[in-house]
PDB file of C-alpha atoms in Angstrom:
ATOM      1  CA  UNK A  16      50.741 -59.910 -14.661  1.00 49.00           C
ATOM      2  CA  UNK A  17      50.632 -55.958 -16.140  1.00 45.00           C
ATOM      3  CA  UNK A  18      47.134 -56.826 -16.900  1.00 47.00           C
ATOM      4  CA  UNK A  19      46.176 -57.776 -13.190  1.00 41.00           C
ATOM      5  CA  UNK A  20      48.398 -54.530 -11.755  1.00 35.00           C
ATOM      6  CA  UNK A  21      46.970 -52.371 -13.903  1.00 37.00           C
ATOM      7  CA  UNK A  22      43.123 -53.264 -13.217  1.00 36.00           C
ATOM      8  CA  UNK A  23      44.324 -53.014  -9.575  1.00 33.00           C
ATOM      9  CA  UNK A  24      44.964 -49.930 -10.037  1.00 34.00           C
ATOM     10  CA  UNK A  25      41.772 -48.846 -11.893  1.00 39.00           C
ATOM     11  CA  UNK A  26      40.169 -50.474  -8.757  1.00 38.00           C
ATOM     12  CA  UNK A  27      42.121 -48.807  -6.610  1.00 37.00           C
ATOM     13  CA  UNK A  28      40.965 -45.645  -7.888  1.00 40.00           C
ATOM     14  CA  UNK A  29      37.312 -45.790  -8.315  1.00 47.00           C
ATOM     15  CA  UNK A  30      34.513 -45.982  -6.001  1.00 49.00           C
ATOM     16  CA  UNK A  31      34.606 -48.858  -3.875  1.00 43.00           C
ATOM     17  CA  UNK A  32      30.844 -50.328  -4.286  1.00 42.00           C
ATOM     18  CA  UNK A  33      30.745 -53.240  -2.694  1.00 45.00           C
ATOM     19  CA  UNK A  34      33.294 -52.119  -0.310  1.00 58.00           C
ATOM     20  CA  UNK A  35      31.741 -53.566   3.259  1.00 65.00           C
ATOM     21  CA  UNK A  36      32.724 -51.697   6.412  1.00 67.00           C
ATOM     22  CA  UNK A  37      32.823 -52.558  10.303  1.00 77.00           C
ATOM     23  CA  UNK A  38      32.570 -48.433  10.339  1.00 83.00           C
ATOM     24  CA  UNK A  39      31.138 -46.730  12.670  1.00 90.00           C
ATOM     25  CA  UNK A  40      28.579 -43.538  12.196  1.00 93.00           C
ATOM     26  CA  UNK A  41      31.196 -41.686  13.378  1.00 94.00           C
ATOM     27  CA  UNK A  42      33.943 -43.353  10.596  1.00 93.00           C
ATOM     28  CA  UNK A  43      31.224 -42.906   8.233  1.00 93.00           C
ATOM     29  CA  UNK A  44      30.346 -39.871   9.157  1.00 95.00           C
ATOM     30  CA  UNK A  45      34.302 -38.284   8.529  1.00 94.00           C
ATOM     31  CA  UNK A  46      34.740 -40.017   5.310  1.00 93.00           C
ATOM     32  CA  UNK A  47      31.452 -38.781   3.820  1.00 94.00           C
ATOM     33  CA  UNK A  48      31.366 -35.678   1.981  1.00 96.00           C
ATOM     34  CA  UNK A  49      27.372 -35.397   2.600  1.00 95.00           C
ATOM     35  CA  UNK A  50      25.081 -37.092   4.951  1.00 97.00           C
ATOM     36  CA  UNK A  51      21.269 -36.448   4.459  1.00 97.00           C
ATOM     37  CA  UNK A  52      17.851 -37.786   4.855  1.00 98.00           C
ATOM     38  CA  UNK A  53      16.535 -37.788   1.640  1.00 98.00           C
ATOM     39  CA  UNK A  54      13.622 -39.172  -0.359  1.00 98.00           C
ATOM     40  CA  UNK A  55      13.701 -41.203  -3.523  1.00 96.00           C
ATOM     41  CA  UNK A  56      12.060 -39.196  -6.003  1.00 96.00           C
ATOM     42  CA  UNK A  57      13.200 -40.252  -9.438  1.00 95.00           C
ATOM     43  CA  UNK A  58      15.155 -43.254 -11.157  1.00 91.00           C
ATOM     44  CA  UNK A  59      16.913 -43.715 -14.549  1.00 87.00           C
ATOM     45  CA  UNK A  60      18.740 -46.655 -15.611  1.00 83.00           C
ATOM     46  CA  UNK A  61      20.769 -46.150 -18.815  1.00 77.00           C
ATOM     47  CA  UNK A  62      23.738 -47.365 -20.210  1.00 70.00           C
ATOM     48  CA  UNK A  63      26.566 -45.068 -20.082  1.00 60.00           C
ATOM     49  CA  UNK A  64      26.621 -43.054 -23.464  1.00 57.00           C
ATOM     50  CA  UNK A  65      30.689 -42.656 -23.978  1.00 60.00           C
ATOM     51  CA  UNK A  66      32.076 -45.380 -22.412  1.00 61.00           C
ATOM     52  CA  UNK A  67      36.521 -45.281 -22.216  1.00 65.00           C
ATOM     53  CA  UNK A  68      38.004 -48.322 -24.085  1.00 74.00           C
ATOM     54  CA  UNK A  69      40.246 -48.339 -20.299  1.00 71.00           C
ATOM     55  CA  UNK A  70      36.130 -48.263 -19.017  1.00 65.00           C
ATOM     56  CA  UNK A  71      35.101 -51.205 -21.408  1.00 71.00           C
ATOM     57  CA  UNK A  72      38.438 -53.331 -20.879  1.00 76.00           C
ATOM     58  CA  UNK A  73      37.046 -53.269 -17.072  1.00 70.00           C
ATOM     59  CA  UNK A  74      33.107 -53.199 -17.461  1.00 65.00           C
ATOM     60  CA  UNK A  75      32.731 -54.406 -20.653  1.00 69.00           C
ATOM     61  CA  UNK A  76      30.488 -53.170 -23.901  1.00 67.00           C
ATOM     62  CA  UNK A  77      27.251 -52.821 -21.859  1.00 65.00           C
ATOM     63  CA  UNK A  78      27.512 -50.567 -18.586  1.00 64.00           C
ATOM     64  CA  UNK A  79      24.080 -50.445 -17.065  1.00 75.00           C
ATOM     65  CA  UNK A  80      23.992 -47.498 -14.723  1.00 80.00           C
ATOM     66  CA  UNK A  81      21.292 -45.734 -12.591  1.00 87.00           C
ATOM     67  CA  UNK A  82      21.038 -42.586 -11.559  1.00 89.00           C
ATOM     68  CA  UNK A  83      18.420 -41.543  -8.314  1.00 93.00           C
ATOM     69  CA  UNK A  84      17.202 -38.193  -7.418  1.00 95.00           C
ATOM     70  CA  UNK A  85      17.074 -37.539  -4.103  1.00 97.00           C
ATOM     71  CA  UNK A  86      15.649 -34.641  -2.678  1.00 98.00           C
ATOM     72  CA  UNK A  87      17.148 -33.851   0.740  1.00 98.00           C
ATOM     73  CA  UNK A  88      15.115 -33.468   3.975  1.00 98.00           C
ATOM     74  CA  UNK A  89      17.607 -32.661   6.302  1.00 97.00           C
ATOM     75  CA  UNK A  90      21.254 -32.288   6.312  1.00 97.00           C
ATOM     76  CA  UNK A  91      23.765 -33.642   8.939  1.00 97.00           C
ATOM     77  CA  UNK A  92      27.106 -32.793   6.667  1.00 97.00           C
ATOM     78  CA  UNK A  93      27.835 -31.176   3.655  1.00 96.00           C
ATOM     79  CA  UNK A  94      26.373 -28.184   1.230  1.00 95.00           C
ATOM     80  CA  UNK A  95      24.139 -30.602  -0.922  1.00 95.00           C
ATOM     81  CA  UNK A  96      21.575 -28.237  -2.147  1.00 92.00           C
ATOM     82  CA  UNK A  97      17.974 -29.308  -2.151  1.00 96.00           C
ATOM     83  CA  UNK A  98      18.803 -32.285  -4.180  1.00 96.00           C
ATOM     84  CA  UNK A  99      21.654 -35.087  -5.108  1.00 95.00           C
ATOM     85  CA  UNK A 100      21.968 -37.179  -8.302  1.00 94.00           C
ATOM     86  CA  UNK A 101      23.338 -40.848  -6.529  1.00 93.00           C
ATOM     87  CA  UNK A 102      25.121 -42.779  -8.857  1.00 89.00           C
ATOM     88  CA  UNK A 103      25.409 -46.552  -9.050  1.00 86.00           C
ATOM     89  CA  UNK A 104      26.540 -49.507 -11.501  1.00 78.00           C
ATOM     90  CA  UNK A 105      24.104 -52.406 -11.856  1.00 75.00           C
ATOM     91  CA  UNK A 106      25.779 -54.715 -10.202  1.00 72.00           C
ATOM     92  CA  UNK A 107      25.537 -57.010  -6.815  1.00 72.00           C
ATOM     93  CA  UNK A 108      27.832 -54.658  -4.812  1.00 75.00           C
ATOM     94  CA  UNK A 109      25.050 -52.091  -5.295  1.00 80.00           C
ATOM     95  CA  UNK A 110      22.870 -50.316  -2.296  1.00 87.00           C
ATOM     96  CA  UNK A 111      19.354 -51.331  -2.902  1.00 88.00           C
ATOM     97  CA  UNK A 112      17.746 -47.631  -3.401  1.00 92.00           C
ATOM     98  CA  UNK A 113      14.023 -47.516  -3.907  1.00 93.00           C
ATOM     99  CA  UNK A 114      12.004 -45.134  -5.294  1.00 94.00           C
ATOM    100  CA  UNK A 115       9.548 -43.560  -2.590  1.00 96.00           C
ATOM    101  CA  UNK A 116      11.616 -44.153   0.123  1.00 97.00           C
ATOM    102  CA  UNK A 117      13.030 -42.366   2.919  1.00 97.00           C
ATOM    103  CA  UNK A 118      17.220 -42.812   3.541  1.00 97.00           C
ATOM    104  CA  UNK A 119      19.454 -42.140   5.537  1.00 97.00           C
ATOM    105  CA  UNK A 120      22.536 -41.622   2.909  1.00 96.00           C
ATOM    106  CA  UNK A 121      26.730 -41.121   3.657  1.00 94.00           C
ATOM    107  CA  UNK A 122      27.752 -40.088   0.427  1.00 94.00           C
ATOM    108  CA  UNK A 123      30.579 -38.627  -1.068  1.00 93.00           C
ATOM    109  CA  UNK A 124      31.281 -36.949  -4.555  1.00 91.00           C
ATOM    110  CA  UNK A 125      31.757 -39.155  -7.574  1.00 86.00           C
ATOM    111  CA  UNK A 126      35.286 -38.864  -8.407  1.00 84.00           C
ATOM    112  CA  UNK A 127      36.125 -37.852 -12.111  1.00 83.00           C
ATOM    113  CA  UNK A 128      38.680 -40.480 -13.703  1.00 81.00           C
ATOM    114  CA  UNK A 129      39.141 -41.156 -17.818  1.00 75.00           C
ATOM    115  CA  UNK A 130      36.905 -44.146 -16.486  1.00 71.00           C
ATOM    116  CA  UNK A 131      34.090 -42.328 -15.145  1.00 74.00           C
ATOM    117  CA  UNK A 132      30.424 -42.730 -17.027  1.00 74.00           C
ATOM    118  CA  UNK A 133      29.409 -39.540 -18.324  1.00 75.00           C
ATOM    119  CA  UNK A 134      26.254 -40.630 -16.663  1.00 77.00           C
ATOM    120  CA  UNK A 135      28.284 -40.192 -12.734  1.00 81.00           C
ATOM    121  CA  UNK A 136      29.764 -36.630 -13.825  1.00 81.00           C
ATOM    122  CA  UNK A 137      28.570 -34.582 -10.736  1.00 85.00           C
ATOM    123  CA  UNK A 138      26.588 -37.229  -8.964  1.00 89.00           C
ATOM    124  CA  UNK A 139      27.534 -38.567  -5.966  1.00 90.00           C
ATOM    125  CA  UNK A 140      28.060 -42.687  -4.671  1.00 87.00           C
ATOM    126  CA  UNK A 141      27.101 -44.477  -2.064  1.00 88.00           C
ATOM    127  CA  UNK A 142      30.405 -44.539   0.595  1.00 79.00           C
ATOM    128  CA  UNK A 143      29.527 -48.331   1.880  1.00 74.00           C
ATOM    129  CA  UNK A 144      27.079 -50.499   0.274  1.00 71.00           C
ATOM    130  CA  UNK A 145      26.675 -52.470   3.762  1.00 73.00           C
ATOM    131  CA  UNK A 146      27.972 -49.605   5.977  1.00 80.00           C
ATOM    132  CA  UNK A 147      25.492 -47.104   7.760  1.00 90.00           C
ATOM    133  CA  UNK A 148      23.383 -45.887   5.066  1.00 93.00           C
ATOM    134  CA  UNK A 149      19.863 -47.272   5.369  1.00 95.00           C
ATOM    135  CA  UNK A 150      16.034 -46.555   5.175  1.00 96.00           C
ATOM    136  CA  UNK A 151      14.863 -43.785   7.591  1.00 97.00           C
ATOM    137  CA  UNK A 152      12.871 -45.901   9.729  1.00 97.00           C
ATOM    138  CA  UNK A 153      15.982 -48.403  10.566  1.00 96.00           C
ATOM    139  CA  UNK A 154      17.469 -45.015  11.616  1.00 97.00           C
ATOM    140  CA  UNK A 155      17.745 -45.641  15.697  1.00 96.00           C
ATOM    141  CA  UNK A 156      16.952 -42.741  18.178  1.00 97.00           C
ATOM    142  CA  UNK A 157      20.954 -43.436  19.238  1.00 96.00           C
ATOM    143  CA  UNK A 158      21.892 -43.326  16.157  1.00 96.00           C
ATOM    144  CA  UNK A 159      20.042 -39.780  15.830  1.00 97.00           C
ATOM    145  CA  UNK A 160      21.449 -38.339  18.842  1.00 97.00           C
ATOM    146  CA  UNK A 161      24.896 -39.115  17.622  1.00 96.00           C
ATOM    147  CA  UNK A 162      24.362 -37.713  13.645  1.00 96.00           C
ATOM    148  CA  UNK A 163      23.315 -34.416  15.856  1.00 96.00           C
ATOM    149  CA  UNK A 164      26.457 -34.264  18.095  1.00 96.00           C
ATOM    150  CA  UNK A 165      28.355 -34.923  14.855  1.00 96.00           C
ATOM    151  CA  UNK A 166      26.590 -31.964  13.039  1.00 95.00           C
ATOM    152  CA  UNK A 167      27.083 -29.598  15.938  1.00 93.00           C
ATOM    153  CA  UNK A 168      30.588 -30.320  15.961  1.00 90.00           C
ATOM    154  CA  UNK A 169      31.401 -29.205  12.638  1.00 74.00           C
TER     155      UNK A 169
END
């Protein structure tokens, strides 16, 4: 039973991946800490290089991770700079990121826990895997009129 409350916890704590949402752009859009159009420009996939034993009780010995560079086109939230590190685990709950491609990203920083990859330190995540994030082209002209209220509201 401490077992189960205490990965509950570690859960609790740590980016929700696979975390599916009913949000809107606008929900999205609040809970991100930067939303961009940005362009896939480089991909790493490593394994974390210090994993926690708390990290390895949860993942496991292997933690396949990848990194993305994405350099930033246009900004609707957020002080990103010209480019973001994403961060994601290899895993099913992951947001299918390819290289080359155009996004439309709500992301938000990677938080630092004593279960964090060293890999994530100062990369950001993905804030749904099936919320509003998706390739450029998906992005409707509604949905563009209503990033740019957002943006001039802030």
């Amino acid at each position: 039973m401490l077992r189960s409350v205490v990965l509950l916890i570690c859960f609790v704590t740590s980016p929700a991946y696979a975390l599916c949402t009913k949000a809107t752009i606008e929900q999205d859009y609040r809970q991100a800490d930067i939303v961009v159009r940005a362009l896939t420009t480089a991909e790493t996939t490593v394994a974390d290089d210090e994993p926690s034993d708390e990290f390895k009780n949860i993942w496991g010995e292997y933690s396949p991770v990848r990194l993305n560079k994405l350099r930033v086109v246009e900004i609707f939230k957020g002080k990103p700079g010209q480019s973001v590190n994403l961060f994601q685990t290899l895993d099913s709950g992951r947001f299918d990121v390819q290289l080359g491609k155009d996004y439309l990203f709500f992301i938000s920083y990677y938080p630092i826990t004593n279960t964090t990859p060293s890999v994530a330190r100062g990369a950001t995540f993905i804030r749904h895997t099936c919320g509003q994030s998706k390739l450029w082209k998906a992005v409707s002209s509604s949905e563009l009129t209503q990033l740019e209220a957002l943006k001039r509201r802030r």
